[in-house]
XYZ file of N, CA, C and O in Angstrom:
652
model
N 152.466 110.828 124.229
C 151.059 111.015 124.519
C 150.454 109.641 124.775
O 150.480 108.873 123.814
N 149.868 109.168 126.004
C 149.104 108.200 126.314
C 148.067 108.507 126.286
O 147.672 109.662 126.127
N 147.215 107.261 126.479
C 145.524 107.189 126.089
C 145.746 106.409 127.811
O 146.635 105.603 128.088
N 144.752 106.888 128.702
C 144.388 106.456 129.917
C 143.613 105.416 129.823
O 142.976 105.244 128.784
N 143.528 104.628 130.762
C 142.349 103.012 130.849
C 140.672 103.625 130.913
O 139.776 103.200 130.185
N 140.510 104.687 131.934
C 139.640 104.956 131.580
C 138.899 105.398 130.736
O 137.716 105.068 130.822
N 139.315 106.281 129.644
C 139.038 106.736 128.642
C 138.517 105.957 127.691
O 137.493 106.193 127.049
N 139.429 104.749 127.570
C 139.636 104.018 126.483
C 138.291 103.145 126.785
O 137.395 102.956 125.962
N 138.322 102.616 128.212
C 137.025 101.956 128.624
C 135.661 102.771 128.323
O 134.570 102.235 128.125
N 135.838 103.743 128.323
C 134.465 104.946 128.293
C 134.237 104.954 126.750
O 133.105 104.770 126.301
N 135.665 105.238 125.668
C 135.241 105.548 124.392
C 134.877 103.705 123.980
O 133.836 103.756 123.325
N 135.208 102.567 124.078
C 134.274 101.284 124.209
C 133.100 101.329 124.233
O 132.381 101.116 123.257
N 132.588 101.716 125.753
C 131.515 101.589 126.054
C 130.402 102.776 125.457
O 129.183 102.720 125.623
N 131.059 103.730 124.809
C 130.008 104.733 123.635
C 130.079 103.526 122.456
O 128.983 103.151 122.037
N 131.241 102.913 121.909
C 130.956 102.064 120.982
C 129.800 101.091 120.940
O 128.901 101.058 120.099
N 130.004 100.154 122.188
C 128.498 99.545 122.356
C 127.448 99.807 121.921
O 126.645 99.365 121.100
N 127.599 100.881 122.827
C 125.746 101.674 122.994
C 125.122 102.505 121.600
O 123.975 102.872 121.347
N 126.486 102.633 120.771
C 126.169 103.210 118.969
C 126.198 101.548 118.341
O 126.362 101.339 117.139
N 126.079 100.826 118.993
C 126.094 99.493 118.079
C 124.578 99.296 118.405
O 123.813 99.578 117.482
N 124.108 98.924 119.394
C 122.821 99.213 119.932
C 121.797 100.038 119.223
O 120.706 99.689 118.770
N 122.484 101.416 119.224
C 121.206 102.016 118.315
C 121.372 102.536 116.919
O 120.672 103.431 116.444
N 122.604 101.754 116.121
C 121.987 101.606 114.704
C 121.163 101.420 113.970
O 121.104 102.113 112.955
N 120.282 100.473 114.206
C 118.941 99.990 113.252
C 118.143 101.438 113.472
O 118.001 102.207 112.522
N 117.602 101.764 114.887
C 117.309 103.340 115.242
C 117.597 104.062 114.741
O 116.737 104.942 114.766
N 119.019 104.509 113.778
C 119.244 105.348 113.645
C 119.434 105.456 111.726
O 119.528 106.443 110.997
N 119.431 104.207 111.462
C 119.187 103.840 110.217
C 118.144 104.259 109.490
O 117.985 104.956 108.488
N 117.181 103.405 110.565
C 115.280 103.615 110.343
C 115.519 105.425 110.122
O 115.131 105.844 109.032
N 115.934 106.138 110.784
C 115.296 107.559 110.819
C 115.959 108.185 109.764
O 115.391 109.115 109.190
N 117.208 107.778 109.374
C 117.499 108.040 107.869
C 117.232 107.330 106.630
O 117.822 107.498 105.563
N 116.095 106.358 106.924
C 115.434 106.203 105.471
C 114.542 106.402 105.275
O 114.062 106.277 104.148
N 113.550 107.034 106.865
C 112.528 108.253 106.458
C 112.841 109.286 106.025
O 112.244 109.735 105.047
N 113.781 109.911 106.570
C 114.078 110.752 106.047
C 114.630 111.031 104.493
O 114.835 112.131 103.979
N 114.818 109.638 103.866
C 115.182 109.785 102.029
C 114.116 109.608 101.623
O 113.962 110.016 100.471
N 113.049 109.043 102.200
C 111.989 109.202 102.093
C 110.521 110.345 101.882
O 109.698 110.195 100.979
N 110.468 111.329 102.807
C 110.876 112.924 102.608
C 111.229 113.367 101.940
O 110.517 113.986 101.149
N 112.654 113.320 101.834
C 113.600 113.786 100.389
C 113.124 113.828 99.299
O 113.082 114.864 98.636
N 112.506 112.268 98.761
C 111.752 111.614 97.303
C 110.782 112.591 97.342
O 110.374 112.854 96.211
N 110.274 113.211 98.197
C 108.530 113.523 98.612
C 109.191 114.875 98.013
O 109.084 114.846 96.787
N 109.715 115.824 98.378
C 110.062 116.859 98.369
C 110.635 117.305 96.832
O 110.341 118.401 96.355
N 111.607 116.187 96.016
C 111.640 116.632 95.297
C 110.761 116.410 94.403
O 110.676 117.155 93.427
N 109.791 115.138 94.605
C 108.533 114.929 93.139
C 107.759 116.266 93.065
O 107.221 116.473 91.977
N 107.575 117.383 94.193
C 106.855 118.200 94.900
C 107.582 119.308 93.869
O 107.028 120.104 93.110
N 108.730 119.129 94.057
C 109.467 120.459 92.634
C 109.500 120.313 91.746
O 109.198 121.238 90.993
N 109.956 118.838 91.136
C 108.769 118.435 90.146
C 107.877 118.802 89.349
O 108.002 119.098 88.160
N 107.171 118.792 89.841
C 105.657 118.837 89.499
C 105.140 120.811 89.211
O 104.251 121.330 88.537
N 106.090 121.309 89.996
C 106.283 122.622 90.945
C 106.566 123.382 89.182
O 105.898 124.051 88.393
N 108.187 122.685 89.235
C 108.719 123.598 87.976
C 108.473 123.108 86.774
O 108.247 123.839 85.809
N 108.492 121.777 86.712
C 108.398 121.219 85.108
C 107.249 121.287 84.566
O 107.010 122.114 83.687
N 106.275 120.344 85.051
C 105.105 120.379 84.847
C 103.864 121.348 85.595
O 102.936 120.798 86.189
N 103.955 122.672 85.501
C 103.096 123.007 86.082
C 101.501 122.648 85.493
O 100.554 122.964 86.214
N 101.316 122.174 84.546
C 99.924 122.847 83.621
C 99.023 121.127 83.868
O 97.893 120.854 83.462
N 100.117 120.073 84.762
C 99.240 118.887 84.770
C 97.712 118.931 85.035
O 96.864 118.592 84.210
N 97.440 119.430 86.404
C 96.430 119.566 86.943
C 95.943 120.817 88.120
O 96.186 120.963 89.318
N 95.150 121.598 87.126
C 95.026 122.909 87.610
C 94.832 123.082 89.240
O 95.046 124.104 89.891
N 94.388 121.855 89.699
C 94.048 122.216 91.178
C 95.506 122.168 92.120
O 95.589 122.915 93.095
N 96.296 121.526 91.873
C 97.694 121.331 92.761
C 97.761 120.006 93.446
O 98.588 119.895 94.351
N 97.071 119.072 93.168
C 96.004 117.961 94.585
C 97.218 116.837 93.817
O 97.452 115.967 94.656
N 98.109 116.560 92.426
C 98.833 115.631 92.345
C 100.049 115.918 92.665
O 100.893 115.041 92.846
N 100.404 117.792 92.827
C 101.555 117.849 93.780
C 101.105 117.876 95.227
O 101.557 117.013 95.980
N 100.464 118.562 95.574
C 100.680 118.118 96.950
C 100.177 116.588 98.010
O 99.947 116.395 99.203
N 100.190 115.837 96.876
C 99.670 114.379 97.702
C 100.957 113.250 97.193
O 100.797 112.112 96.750
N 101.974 113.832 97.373
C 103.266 112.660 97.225
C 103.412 112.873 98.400
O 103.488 113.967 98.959
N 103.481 111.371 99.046
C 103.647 111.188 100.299
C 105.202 109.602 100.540
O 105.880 108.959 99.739
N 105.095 109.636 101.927
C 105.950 108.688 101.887
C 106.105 108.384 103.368
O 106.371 109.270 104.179
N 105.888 106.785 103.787
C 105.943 106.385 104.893
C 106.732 106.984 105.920
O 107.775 107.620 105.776
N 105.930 106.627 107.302
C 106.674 107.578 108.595
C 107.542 106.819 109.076
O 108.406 107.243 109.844
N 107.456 105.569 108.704
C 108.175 104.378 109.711
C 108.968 103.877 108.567
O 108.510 104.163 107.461
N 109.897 103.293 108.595
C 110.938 102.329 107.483
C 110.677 100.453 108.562
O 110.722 100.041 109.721
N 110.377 99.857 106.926
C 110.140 98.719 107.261
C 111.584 97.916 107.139
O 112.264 98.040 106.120
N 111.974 97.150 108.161
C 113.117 96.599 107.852
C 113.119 94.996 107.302
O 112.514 94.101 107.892
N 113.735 94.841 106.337
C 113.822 93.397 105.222
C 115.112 93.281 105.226
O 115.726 94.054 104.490
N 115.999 92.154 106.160
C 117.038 91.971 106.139
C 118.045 92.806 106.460
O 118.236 93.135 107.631
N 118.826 93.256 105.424
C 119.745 94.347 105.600
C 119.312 96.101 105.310
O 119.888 97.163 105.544
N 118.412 95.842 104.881
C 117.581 96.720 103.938
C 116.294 97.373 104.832
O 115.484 96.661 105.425
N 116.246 99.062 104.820
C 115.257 99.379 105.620
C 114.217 100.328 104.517
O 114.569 101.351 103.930
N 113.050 99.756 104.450
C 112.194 99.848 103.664
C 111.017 101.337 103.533
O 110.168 101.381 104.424
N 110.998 102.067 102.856
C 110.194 103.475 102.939
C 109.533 103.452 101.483
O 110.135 103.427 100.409
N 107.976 103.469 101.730
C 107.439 103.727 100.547
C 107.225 105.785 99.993
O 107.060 106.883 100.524
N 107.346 105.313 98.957
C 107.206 106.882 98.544
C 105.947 106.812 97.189
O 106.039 106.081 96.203
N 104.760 107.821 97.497
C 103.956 106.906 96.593
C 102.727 108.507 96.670
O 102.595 109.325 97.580
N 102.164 108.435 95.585
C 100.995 109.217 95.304
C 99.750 108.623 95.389
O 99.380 108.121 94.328
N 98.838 108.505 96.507
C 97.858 107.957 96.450
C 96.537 108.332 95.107
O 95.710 107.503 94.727
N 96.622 109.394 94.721
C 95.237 109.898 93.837
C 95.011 108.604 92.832
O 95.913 107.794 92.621
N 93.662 108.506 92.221
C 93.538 107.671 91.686
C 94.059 108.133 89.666
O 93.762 107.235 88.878
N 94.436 108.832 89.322
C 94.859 109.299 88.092
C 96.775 109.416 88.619
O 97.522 109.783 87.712
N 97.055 109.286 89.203
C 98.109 109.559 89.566
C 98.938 109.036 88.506
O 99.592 109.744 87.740
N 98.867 107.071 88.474
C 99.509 106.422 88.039
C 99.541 106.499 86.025
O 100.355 105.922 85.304
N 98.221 107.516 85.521
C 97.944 107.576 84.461
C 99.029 108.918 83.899
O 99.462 109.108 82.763
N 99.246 109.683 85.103
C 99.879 110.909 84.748
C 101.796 110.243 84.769
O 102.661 110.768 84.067
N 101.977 109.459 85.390
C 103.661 108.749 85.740
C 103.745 108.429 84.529
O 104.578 109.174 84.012
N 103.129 107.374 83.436
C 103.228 106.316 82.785
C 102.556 106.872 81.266
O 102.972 106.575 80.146
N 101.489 107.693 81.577
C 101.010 108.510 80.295
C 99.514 107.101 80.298
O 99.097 106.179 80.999
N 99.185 107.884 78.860
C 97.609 107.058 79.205
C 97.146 107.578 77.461
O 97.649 108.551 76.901
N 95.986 106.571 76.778
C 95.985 106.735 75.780
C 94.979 107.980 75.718
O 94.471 108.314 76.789
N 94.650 108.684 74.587
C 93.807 109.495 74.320
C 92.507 108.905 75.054
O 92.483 107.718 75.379
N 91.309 109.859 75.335
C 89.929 109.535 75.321
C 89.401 111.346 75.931
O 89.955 112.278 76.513
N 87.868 111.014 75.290
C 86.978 112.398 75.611
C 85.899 111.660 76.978
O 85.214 110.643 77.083
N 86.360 113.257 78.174
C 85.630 113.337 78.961
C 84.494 114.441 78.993
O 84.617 115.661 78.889
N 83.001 113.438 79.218
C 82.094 114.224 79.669
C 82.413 115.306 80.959
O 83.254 115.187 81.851
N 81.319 116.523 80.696
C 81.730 117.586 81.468
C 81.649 118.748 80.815
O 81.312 118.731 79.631
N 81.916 119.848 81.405
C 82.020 121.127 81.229
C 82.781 122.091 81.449
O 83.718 121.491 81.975
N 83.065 123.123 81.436
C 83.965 124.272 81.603
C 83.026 125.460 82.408
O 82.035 126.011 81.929
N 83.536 125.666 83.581
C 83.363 126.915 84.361
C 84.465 127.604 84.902
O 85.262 127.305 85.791
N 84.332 128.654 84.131
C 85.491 129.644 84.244
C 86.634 129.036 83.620
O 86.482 128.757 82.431
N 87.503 128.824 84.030
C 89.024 128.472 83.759
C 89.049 127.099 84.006
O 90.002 126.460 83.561
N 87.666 126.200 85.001
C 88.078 124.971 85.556
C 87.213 123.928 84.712
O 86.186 124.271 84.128
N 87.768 122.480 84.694
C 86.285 121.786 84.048
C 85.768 121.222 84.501
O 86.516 120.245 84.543
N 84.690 120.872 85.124
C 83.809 120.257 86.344
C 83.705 118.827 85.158
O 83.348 118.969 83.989
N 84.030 117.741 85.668
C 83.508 115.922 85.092
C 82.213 116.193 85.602
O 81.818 116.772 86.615
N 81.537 115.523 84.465
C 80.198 115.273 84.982
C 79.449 114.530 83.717
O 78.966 115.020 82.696
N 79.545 112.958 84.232
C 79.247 112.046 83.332
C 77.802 112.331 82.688
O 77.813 112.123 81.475
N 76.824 112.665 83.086
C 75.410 112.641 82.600
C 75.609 114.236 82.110
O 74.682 114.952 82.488
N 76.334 114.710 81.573
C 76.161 116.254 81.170
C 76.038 115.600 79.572
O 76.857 114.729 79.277
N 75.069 115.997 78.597
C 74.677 115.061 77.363
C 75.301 116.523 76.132
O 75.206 116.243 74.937
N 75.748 117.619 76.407
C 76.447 118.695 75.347
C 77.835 118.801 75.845
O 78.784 119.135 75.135
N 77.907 118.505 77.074
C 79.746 119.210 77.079
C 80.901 117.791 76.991
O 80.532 116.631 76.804
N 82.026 118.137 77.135
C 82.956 117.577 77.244
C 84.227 117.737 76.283
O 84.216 118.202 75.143
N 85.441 117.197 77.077
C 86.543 117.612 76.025
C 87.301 116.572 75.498
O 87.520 115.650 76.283
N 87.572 116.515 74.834
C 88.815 115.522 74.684
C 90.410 115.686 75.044
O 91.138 116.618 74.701
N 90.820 114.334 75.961
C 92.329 114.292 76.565
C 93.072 114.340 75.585
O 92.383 113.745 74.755
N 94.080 114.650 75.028
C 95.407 114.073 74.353
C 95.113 114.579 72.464
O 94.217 115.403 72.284
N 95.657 114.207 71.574
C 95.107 114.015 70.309
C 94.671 112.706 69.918
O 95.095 111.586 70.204
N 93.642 113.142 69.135
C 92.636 111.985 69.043
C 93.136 110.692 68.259
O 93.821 110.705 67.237
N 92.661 109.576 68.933
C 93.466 108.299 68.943
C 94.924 107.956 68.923
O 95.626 107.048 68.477
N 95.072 109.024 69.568
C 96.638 108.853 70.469
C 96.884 108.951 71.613
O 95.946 108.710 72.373
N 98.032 109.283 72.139
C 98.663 108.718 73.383
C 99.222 110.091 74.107
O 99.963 110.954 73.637
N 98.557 109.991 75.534
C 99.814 111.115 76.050
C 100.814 110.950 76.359
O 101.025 109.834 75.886
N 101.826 111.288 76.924
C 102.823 110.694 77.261
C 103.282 111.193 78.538
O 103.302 112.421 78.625
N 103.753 110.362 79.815
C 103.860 110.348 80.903
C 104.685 111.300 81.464
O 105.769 111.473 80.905
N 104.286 112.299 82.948
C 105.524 112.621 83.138
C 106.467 112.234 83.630
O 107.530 112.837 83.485
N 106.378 111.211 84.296
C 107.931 110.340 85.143
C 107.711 111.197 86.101
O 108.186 112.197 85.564
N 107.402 111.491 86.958
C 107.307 112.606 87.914
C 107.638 111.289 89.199
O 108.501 111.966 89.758
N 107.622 110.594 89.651
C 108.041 109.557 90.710
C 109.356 109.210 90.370
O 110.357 109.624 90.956
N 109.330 108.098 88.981
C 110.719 108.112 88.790
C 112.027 108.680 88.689
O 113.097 108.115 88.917
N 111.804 109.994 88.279
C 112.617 111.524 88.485
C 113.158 111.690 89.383
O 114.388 111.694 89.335
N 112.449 111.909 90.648
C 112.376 112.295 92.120
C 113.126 111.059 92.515
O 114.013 111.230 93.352
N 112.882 109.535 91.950
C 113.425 108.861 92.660
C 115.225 108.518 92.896
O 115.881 108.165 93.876
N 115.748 108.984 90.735
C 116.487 108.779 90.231
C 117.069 110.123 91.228
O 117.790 109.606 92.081
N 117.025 111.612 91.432
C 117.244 112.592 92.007
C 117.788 111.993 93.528
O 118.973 112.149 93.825
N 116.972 111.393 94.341
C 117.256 111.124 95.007
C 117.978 109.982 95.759
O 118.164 109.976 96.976
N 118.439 108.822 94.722
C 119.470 108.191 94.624
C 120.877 109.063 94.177
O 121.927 109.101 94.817
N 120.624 109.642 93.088
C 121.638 110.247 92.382
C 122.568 111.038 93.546
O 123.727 111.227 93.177
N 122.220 111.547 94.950
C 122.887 112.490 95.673
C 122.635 111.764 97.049
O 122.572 112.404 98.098
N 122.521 110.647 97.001
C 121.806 110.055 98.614
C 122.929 109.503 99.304
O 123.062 109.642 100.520
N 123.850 108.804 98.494
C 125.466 108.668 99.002
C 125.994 109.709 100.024
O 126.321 109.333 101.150
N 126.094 111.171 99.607
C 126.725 112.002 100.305
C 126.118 112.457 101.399
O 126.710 112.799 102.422
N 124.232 112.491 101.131
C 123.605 113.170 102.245
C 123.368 112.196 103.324
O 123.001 112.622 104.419
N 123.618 110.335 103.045
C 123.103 109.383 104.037
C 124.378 109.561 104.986
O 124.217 109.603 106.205
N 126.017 109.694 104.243
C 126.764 109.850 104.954
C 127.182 110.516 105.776
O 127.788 110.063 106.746
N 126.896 112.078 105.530
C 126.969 112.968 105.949
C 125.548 112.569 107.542
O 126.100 112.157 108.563
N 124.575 112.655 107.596
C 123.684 111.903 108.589
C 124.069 111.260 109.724
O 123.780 111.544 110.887
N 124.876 110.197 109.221
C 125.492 109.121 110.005
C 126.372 109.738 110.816
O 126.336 109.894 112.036
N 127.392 110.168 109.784
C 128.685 110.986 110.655
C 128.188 112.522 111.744
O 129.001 113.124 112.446
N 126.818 112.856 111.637
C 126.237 113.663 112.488
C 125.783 112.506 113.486
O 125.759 112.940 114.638
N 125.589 111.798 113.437
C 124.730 110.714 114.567
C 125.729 110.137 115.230
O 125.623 109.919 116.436
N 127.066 109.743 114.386
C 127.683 109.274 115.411
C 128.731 110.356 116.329
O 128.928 110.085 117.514
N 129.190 111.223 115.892
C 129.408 112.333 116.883
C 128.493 113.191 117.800
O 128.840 114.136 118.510
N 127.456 112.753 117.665
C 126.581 113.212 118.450
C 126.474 112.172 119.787
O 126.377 112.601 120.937
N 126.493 111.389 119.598
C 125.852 109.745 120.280
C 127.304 109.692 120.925
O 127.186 109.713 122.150
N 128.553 109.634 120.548
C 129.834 109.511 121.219
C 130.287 110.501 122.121
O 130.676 110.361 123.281
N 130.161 111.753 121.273
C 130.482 113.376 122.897
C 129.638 113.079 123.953
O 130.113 113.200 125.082
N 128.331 112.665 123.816
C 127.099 112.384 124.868
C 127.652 111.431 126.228
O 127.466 111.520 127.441
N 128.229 110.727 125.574
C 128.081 109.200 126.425
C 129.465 109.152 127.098
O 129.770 108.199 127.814
């Protein structure tokens, strides 16, 4: 069984052109672990902790960059909860009583309300955090080996039958 000149010149010249669009194809798989992180803080939050926050607004606001920033060898994707309590719910936060009230099932904040309010946590203590980022993140290292590879080896048989 021989391998022909042309062939050999053709399967080359797909080599090139997949050397070419690595960084391209890199970038779109570390948005995409990026996603991933997003998706699982999202189950998260989903199954473990349902009772954080009655409205849903700290699961559904894990987000994570569209673009991957590249630093050397390294292509960069933030994965991050913008809300401003966010970082109190990751890390935990000490006790304190908020002004406010209760309507229906929900509690409306409302600093100048001078009878209502509840108190967070037990008093002069600490809540304790859910890790809900770090989780998702550890999750998604923990299995990112098989799914980055698996990716690649779709990209590059794709990019080589083509060309």
């Amino acid at each position: 069984m021989g391998v022909k000149k042309n062939e050999l010149v053709q399967w080359i010249g797909g080599l090139e052109a997949l050397k070419d669009d690595v960084p391209e194809i890199m970038s779109q798989i570390a948005v995409g672990e990026g996603q991933y992180a997003v998706r699982q803080a999202r189950l998260i939050c989903k199954n473990d902790s349902p009772d954080i926050v009655n409205t849903g607004d700290y699961r559904r606001n894990w987000k994570s960059d569209k673009t991957a920033r590249r630093s050397g060898n390294r292509f960069i994707v933030r994965f991050y909860n913008p809300l401003d309590y966010a970082s109190h719910l990751e890390h935990g936060f000490r006790s304190h009583f908020v002004p406010g009230h209760w309507e229906g099932n929900t509690f409306v904040y409302n600093r100048d309300d001078p009878e209502g309010g509840m108190f967070v946590g037990p008093k002069g203590g600490y809540v304790r955090g859910h890790f809900t980022m770090k989780r998702a993140a550890k999750r998604t290292k923990d299995t990112q080996q098989a799914r980055v590879s698996r990716k690649i080896t779709r990209e590059i048989n794709k990019r080589m039958k083509t060309k």
